[in-house]
Short mmCIF file of C-alpha atoms and ligand atoms in Angstrom, two decimals:
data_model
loop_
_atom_site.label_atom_id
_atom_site.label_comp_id
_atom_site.label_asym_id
_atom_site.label_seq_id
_atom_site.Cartn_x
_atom_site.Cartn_y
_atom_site.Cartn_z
CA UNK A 1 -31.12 -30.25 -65.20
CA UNK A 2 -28.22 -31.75 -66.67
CA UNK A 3 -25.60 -29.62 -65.44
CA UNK A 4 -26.33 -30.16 -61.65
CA UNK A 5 -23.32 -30.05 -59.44
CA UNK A 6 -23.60 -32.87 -56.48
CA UNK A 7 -22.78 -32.28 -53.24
CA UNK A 8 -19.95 -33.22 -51.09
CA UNK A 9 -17.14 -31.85 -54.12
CA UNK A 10 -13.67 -32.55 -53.80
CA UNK A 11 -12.16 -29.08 -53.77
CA UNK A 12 -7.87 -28.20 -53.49
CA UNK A 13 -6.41 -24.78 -52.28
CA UNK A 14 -3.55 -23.88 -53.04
CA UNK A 15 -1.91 -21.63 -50.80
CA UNK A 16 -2.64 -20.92 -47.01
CA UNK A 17 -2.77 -17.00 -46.62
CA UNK A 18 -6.06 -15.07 -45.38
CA UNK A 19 -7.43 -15.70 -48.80
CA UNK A 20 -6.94 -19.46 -48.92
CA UNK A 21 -7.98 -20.09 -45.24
CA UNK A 22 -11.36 -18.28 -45.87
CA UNK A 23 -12.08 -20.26 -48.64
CA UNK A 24 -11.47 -23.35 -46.65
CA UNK A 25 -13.97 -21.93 -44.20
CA UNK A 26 -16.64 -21.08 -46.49
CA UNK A 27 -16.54 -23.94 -48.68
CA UNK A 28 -16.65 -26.51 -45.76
CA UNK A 29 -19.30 -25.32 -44.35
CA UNK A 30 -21.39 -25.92 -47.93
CA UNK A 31 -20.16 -29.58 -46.67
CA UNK A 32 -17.48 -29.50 -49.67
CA UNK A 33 -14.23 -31.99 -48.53
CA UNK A 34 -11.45 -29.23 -48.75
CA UNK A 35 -7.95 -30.05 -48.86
CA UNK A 36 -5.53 -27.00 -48.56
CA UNK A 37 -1.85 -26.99 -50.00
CA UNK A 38 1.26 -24.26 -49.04
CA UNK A 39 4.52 -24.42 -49.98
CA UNK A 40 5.65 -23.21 -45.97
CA UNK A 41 4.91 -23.99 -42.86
CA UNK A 42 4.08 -20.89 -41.32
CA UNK A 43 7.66 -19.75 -39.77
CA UNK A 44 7.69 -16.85 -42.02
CA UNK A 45 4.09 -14.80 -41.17
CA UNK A 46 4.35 -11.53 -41.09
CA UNK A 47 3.52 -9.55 -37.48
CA UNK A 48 1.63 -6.15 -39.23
CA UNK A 49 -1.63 -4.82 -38.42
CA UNK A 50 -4.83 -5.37 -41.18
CA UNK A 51 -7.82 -3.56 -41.03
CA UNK A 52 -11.16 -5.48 -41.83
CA UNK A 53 -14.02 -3.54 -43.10
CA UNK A 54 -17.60 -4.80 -42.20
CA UNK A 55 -17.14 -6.33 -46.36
CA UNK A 56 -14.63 -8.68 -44.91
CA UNK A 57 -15.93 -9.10 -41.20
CA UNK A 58 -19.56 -9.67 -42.53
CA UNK A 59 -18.07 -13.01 -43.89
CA UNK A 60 -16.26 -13.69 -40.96
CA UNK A 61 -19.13 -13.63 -38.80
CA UNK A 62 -21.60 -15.25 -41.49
CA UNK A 63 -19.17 -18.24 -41.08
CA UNK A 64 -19.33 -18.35 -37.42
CA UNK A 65 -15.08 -17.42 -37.40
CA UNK A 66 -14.85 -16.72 -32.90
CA UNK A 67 -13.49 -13.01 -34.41
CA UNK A 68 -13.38 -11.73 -30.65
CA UNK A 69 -10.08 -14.67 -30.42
CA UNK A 70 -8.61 -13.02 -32.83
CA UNK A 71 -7.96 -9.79 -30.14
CA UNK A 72 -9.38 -6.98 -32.41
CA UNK A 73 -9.47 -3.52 -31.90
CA UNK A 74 -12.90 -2.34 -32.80
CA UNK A 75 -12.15 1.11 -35.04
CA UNK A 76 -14.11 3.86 -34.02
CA UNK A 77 -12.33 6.56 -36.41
CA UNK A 78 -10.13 8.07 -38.49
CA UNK A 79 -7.67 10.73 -37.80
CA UNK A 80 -5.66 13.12 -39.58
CA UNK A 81 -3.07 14.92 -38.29
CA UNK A 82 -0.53 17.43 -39.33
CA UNK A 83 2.65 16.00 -40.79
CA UNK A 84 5.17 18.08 -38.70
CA UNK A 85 3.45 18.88 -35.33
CA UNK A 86 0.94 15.62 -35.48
CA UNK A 87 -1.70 17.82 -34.86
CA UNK A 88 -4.90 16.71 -35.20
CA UNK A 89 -6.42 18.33 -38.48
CA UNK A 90 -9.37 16.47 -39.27
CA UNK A 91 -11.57 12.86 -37.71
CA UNK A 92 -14.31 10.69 -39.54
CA UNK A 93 -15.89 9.39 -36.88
CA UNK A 94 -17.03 6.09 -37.59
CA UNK A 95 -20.37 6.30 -35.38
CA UNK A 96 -22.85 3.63 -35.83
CA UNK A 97 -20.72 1.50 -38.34
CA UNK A 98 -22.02 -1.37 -36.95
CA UNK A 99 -25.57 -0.60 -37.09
CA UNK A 100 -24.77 0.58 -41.04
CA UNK A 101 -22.83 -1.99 -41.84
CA UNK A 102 -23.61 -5.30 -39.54
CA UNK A 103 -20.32 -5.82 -38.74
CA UNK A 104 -17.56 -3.87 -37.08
CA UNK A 105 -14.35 -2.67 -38.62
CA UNK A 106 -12.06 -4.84 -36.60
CA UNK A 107 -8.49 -4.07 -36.37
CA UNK A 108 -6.62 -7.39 -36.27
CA UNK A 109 -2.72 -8.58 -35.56
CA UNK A 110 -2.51 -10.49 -39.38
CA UNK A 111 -0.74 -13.64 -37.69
CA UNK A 112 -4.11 -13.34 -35.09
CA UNK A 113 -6.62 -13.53 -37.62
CA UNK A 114 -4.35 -16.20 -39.89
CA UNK A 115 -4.28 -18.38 -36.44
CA UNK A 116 -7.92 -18.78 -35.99
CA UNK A 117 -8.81 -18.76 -39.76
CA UNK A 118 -6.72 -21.82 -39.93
CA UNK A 119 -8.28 -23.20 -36.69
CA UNK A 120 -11.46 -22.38 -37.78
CA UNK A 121 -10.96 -24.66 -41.21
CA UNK A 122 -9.18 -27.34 -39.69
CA UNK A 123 -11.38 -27.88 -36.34
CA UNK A 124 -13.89 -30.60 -35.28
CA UNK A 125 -16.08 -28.15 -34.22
CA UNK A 126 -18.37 -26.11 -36.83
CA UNK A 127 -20.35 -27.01 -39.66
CA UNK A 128 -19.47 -29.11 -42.67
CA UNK A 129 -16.23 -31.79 -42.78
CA UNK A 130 -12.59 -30.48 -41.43
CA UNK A 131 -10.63 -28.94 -43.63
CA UNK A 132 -6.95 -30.79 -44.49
CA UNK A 133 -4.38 -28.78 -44.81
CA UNK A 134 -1.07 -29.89 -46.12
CA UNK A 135 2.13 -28.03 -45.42
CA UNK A 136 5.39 -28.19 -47.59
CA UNK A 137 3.37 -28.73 -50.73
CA UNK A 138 4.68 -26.85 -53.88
CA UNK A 139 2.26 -26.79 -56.56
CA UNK A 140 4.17 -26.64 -59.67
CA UNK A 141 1.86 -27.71 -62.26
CA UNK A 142 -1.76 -27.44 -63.18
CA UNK A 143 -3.94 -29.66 -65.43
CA UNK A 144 -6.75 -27.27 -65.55
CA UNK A 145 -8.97 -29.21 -67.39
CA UNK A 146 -8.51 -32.71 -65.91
CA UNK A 147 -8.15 -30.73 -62.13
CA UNK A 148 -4.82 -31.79 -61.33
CA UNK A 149 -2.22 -30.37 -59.36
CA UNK A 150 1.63 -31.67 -59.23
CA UNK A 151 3.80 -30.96 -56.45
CA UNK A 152 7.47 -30.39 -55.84
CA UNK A 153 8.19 -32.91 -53.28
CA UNK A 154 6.18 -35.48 -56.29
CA UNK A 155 3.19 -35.82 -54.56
CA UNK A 156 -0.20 -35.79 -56.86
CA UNK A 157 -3.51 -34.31 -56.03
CA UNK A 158 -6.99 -34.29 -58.18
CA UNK A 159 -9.97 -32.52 -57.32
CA UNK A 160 -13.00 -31.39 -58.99
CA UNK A 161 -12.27 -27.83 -58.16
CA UNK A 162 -9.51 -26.02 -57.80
CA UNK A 163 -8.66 -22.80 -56.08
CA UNK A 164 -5.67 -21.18 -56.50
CA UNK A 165 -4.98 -18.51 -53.69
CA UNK A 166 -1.29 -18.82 -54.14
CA UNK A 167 -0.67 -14.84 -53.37
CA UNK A 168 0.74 -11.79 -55.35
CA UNK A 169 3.49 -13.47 -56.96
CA UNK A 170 0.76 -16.66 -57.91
CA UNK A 171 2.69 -19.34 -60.16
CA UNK A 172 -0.84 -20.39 -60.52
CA UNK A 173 -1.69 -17.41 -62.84
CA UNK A 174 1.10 -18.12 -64.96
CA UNK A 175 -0.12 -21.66 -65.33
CA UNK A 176 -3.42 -20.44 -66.46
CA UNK A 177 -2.19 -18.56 -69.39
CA UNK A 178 -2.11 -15.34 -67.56
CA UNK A 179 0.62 -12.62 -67.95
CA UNK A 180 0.38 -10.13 -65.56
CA UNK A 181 1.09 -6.89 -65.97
CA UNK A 182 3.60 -5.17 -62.91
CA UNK A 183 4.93 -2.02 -62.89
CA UNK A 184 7.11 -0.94 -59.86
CA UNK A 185 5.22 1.44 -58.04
CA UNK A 186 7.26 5.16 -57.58
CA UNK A 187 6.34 4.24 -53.67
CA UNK A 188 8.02 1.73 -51.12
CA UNK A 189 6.72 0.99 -47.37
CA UNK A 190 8.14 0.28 -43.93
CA UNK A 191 6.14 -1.74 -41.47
CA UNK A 192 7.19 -1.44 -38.12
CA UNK A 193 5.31 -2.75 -34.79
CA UNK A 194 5.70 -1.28 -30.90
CA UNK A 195 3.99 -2.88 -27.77
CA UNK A 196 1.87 -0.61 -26.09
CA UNK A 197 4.05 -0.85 -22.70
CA UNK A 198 6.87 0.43 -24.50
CA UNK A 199 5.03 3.73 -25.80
CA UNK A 200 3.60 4.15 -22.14
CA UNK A 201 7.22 4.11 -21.03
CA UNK A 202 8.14 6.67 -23.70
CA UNK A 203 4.97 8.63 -22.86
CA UNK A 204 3.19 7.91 -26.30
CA UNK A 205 0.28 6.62 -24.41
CA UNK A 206 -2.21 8.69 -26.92
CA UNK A 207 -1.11 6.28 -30.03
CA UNK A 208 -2.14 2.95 -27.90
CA UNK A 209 -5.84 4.11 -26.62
CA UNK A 210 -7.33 6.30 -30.05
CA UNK A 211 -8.99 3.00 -31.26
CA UNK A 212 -8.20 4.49 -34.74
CA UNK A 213 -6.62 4.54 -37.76
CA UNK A 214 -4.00 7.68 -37.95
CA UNK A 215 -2.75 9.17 -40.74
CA UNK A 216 -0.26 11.58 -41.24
CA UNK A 217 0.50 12.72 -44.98
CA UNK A 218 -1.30 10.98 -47.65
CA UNK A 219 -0.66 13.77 -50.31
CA UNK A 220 1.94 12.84 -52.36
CA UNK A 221 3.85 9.58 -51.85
CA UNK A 222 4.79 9.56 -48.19
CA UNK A 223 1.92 8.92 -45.70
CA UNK A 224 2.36 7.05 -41.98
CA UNK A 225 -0.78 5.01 -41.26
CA UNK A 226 -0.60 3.74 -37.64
CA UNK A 227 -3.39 1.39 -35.66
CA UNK A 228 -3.59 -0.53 -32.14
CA UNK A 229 -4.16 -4.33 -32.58
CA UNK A 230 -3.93 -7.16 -30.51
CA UNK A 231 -6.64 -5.94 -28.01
CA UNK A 232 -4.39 -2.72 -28.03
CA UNK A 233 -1.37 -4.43 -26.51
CA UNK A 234 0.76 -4.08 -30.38
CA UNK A 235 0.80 -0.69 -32.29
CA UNK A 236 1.75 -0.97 -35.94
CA UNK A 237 2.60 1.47 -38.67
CA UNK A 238 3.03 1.52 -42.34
CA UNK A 239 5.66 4.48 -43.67
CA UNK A 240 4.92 5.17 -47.23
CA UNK A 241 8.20 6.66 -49.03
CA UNK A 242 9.55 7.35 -52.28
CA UNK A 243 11.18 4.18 -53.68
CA UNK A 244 14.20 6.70 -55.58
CA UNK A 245 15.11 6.89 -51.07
CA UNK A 246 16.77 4.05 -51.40
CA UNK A 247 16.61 1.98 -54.72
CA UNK A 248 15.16 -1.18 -52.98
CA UNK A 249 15.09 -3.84 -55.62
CA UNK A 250 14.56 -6.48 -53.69
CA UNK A 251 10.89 -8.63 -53.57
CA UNK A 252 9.42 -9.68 -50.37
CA UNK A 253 8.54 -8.58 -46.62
CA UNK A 254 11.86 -9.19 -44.77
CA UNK A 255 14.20 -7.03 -45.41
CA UNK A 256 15.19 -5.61 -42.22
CA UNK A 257 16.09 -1.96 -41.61
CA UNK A 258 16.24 0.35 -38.64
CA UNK A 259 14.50 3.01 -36.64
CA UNK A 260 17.57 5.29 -37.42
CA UNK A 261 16.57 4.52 -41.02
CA UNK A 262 12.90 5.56 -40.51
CA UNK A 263 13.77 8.93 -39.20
CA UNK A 264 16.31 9.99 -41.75
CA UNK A 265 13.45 8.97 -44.49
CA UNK A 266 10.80 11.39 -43.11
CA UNK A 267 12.81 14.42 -41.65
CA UNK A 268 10.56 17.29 -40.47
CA UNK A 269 7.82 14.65 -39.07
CA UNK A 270 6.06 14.80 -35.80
CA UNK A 271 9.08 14.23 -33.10
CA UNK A 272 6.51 11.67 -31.44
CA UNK A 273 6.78 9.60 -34.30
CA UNK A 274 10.09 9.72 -34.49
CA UNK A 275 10.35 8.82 -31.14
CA UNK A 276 8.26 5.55 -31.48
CA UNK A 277 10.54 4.74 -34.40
CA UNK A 278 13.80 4.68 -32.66
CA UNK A 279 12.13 2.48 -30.19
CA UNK A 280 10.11 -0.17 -32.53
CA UNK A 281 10.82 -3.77 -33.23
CA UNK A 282 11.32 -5.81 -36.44
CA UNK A 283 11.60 -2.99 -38.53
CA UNK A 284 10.63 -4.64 -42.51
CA UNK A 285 10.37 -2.83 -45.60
CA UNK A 286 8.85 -3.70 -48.82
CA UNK A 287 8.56 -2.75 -52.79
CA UNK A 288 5.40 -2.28 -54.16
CA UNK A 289 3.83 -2.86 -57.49
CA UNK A 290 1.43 -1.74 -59.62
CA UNK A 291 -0.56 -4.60 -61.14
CA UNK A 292 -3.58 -4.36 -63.58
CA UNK A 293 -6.99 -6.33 -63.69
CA UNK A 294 -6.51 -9.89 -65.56
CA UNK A 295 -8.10 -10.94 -69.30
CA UNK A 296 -10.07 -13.65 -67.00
CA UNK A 297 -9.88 -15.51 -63.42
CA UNK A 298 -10.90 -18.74 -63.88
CA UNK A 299 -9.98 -21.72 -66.83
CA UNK A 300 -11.36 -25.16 -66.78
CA UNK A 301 -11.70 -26.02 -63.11
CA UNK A 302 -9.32 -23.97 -61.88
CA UNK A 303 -10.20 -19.84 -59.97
CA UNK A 304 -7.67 -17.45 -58.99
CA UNK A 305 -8.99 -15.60 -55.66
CA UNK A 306 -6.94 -13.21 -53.44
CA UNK A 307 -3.92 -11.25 -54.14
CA UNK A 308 -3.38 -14.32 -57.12
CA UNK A 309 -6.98 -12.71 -58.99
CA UNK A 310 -6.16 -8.75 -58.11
CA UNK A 311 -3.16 -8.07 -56.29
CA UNK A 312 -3.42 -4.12 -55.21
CA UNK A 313 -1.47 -1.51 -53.57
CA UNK A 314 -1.93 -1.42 -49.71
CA UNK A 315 -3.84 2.28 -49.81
CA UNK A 316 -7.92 1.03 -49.41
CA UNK A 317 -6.52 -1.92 -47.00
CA UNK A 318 -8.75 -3.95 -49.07
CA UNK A 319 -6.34 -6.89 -49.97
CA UNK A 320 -7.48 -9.17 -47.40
CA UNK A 321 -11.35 -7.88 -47.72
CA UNK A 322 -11.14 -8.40 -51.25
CA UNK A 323 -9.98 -12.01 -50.55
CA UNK A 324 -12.59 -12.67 -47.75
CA UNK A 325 -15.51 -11.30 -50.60
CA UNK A 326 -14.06 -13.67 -52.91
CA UNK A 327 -14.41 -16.69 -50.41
CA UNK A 328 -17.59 -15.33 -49.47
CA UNK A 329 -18.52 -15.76 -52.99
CA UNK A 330 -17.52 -19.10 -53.69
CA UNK A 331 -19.68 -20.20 -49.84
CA UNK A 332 -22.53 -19.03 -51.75
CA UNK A 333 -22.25 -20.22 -54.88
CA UNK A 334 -20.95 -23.47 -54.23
CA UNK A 335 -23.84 -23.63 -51.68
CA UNK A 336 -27.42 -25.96 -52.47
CA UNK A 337 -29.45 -23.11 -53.43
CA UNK A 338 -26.91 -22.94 -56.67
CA UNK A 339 -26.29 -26.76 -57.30
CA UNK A 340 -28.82 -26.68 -60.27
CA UNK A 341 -25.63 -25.36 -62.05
CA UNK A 342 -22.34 -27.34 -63.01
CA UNK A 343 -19.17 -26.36 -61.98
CA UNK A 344 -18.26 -24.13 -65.24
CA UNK A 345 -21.57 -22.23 -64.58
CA UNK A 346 -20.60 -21.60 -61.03
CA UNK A 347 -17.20 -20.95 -61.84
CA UNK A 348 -18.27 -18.58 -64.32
CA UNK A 349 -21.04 -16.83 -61.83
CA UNK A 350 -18.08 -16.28 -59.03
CA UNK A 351 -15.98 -14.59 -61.71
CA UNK A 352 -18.90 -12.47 -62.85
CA UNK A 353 -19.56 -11.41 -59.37
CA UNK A 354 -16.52 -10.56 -58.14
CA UNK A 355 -13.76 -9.01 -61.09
CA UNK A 356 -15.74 -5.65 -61.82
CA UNK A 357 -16.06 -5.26 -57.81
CA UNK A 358 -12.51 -6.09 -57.02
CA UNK A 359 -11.12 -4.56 -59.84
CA UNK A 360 -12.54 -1.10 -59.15
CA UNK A 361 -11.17 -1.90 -55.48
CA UNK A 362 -7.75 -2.27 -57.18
CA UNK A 363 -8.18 0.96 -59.60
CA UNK A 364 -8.88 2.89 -56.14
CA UNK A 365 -6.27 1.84 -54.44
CA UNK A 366 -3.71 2.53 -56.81
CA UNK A 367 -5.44 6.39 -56.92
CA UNK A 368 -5.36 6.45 -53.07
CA UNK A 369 -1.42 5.62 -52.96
CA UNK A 370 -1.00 9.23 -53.21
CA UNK A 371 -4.86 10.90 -52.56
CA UNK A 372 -5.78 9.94 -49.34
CA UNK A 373 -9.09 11.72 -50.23
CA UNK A 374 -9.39 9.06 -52.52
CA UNK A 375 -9.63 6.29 -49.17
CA UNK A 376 -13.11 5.07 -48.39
CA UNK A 377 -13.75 7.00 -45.24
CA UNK A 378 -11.95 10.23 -46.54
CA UNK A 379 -13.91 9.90 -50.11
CA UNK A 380 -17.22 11.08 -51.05
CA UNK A 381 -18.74 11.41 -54.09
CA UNK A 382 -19.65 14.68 -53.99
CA UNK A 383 -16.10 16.08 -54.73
CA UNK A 384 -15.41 14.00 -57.40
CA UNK A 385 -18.32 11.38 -58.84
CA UNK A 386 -17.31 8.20 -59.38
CA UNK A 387 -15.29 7.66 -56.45
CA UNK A 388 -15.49 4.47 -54.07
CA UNK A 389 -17.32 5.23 -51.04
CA UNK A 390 -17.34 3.87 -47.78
CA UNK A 391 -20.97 2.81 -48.68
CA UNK A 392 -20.20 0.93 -52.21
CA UNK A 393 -17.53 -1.37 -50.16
CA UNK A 394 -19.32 -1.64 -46.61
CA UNK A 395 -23.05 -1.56 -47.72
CA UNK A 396 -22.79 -4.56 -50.58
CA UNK A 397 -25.12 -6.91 -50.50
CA UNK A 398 -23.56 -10.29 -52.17
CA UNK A 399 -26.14 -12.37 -51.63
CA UNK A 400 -28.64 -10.49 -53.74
CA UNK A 401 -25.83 -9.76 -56.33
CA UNK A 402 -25.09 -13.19 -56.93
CA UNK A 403 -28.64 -14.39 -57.13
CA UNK A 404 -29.50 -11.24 -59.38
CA UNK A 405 -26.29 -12.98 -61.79
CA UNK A 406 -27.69 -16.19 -61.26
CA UNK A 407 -30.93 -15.40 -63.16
CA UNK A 408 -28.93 -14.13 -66.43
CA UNK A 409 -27.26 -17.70 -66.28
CA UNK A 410 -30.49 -19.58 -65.61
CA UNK A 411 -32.16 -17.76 -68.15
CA UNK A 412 -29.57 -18.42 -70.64
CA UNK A 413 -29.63 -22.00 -70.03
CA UNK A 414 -33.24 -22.23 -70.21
CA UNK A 415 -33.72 -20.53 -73.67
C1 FAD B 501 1.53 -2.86 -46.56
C2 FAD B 501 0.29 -3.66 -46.66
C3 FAD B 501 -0.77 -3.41 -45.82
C4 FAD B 501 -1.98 -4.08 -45.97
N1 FAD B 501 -3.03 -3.78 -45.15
C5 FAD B 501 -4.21 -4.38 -45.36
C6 FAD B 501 -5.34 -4.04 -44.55
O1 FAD B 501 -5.24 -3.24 -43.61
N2 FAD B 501 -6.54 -4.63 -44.83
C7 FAD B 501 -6.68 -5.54 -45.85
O2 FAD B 501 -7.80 -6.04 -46.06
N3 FAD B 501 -5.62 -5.89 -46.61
C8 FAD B 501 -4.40 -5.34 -46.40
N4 FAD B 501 -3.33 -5.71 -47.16
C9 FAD B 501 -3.49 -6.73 -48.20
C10 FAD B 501 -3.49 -8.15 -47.65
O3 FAD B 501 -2.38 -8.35 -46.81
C11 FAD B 501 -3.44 -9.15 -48.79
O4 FAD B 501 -4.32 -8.77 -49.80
C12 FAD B 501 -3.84 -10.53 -48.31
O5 FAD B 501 -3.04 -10.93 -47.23
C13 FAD B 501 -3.72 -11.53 -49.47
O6 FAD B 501 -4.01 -12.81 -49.02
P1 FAD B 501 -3.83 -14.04 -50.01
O7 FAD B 501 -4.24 -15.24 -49.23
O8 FAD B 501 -4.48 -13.78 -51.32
O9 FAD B 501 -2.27 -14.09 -50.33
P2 FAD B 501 -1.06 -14.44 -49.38
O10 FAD B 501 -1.29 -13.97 -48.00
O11 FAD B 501 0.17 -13.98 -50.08
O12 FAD B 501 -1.06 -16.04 -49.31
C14 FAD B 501 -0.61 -16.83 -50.36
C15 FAD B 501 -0.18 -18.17 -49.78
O13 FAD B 501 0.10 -19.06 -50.84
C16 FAD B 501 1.30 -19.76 -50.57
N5 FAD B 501 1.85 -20.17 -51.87
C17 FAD B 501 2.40 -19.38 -52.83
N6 FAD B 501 2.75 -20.12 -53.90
C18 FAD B 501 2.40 -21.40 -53.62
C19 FAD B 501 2.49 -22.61 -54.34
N7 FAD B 501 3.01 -22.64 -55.58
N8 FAD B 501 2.04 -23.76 -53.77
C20 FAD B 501 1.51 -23.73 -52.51
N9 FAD B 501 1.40 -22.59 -51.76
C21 FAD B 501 1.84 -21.45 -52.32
C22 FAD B 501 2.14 -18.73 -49.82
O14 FAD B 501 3.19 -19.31 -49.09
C23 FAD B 501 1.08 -18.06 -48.94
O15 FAD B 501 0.89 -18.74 -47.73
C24 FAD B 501 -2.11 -5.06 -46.99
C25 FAD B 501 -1.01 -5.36 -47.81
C26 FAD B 501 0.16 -4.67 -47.65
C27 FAD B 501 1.32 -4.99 -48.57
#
């Protein structure tokens, strides 16, 4: 067939975050030579809690990532409680997830799961050729067509593919001819993270051993959603308040504030909570943004994936699963069993499979912000059809999806 794709491809990332790093995984392992590009060096990662569904764990045990390094906590629930007594109003117990699923829902420390990503991609050991990643690497401009990348510090790079997981605020996108559409959200969050010997000491044992998400709120704009990580040595909580508390104009994840600040925000909430705030650590709050789906994710040689192709609001914690589908995605269909088709076809087939899935993901999460019954866990159809289910995100199948696509593309070639 004249559009057949050969095997070892030269393929760049740009950008190192959850999304890039899985990429690198699942594209070396199709034996692809992967060379990954980030502006940083790391110094900045962000310590926070991230919640992988079996849709993101699936990949990371299809790729062989050593997940029990990464110190999960293994979720066995969700929990509701009441806002000003924390209370305990309502669990959905996860059960036999695993058996569902094939995966577990592993609660991760992000800079955990970022450390043995990147191991993973850049080690001897594994299959396919070590990944190269290259640190203090700006891109700053894109020849899509030609597969070109030019860097601040001058440096040149040209691959065959190129991904661009360059994150929320992606230059990338903007090379592409994209123009996103943000709105500022009517919601801002505080992160804040506690070791567990500290809440022993305080007594707040019962938030270090529930191997659960907890909510409290979730109707309306403010909403606390706290989980143990780091083999339950690190508790971490998002606050969800309304961003008119304090006008925060500022971008980014390090602004600094205090516990003091946390419990003047929420008065009237559970005294525990309050209690764990005054005592937390690297308190960080953050605006948030509504974004919509894009016209298209990929140009010439060149794919968005991650927060670059469908940045969302926090309130599925599908961000990062999102990203790991999208690597998962590219493993496959950069993989022999799709080499019959050149790179536009592939390219093409990944953005067919994954930008109705992820952008319903988005559409969700933006409804969730202020329905928690809207969650995947909380949500069932029955209320209200047409909501995403803990089934639709857990249960998917990719590999039968793509290869489904793949006969509408052979098809078309062939007539
Ligand atoms: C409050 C909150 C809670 C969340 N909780 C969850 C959760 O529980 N579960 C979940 O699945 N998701 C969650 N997410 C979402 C998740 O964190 C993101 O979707 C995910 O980290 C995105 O990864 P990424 O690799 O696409 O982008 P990023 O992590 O932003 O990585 C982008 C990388 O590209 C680099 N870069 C940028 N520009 C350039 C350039 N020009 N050249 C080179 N490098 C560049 C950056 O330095 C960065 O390293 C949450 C998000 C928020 C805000």
């Amino acid at each position: 067939m004249p559009g057949k794709t050969a095997t070892p491809l030269s393929i760049a990332i740009i950008g190192s975050g959850l999304g890039g790093l899985s990429a690198a995984v699942a594209l070396r392992r199709q034996n692809h030579n992967v060379t990954i590009f980030e502006r940083y060096d790391f110094a900045g990662e962000v310590g926070a809690s991230l919640s992988c569904a079996s849709n993101g764990s699936k990949f990371l045990q299809e790729w062989d990532v050593p997940i029990a390094a990464a110190k999960p906590v293994i979720l066995k629930s969700l929990i509701m409680h009441e806002w000003e007594t924390g209370k305990i109003t309502s669990e959905y117990d996860l059960g036999d997830y695993r058996e569902r699923f094939g995966a577990d829902y592993n609660n991760f420390h992000r800079i955990d799961i970022h450390n043995v990503l990147r191991e993973t991609a850049l080690g001897s050991k594994g299959q396919g050729p070590p990944c190269i990643l290259k640190t203090m690497h700006r891109a700053v401009k894109i020849d899509e067509e030609a597969g070109h990348i030019i860097f601040e510090n001058g440096e040149e790079f040209s691959a065959n593919v190129i991904i661009a997981a360059d994150g929320i605020r992606s230059l990338s996108r903007g090379l592409l001819g994209i123009t996103p559409s943000i709105t500022p959200s009517a919601s801002c969050c505080y992160r804040c993270i506690i070791p567990a010997s500290r809440l022993r000491e305080l007594g707040l044992e019962k938030f270090v051993s529930s191997d659960a998400i907890e909510f409290w709120g979730g109707f309306g704009i403010n909403k606390i959603v706290m989980s143990p990580c780091s083999n339950n040595e690190v508790v971490s909580s998002y606050c969800f308040y309304p961003a008119s508390f304090n006008d925060l104009n500022e971008d980014g994840w390090n602004i600094s504030t205090t516990g003091e600040n946390l419990v003047k925000t929420f008065p009237g909430l559970d005294p525990d909570l309050h209690k764990m705030f005054m005592h937390a650590d690297d308190i960080k709050m953050w605006r948030l943004y509504v974004h919509e789906p894009y016209p298209y994710w990929f140009k010439g040689k060149v794919a968005l994936l991650g927060d670059a192709a469908h940045p969302m609001l926090p309130d599925q914690s599908q961000g990062a699963c999102q990203a790991m589908e999208d690597a998962g995605a590219l493993g496959i269909i950069f993989g022999n069993k799709y080499d019959d088709l050149d790179i536009e076809q592939r390219l093409r087939l990944y953005e067919t499979t994954r930008k109705e899935r992820a952008s319903r993901v988005q559409a969700a999460s933006a409804k969730a912000r202020t329905d928690l019954s809207e969650r995947i866990g909380w949500s069932s159809k029955s209320d209200r059809p047409g909501k995403l289910t803990i089934e639709e995100i857990c249960g998917y199948d990719m590999h039968s999806h793509v290869a489904e696509l793949a006969k509408g593309i052979r098809s078309l070639e062939a007539s």
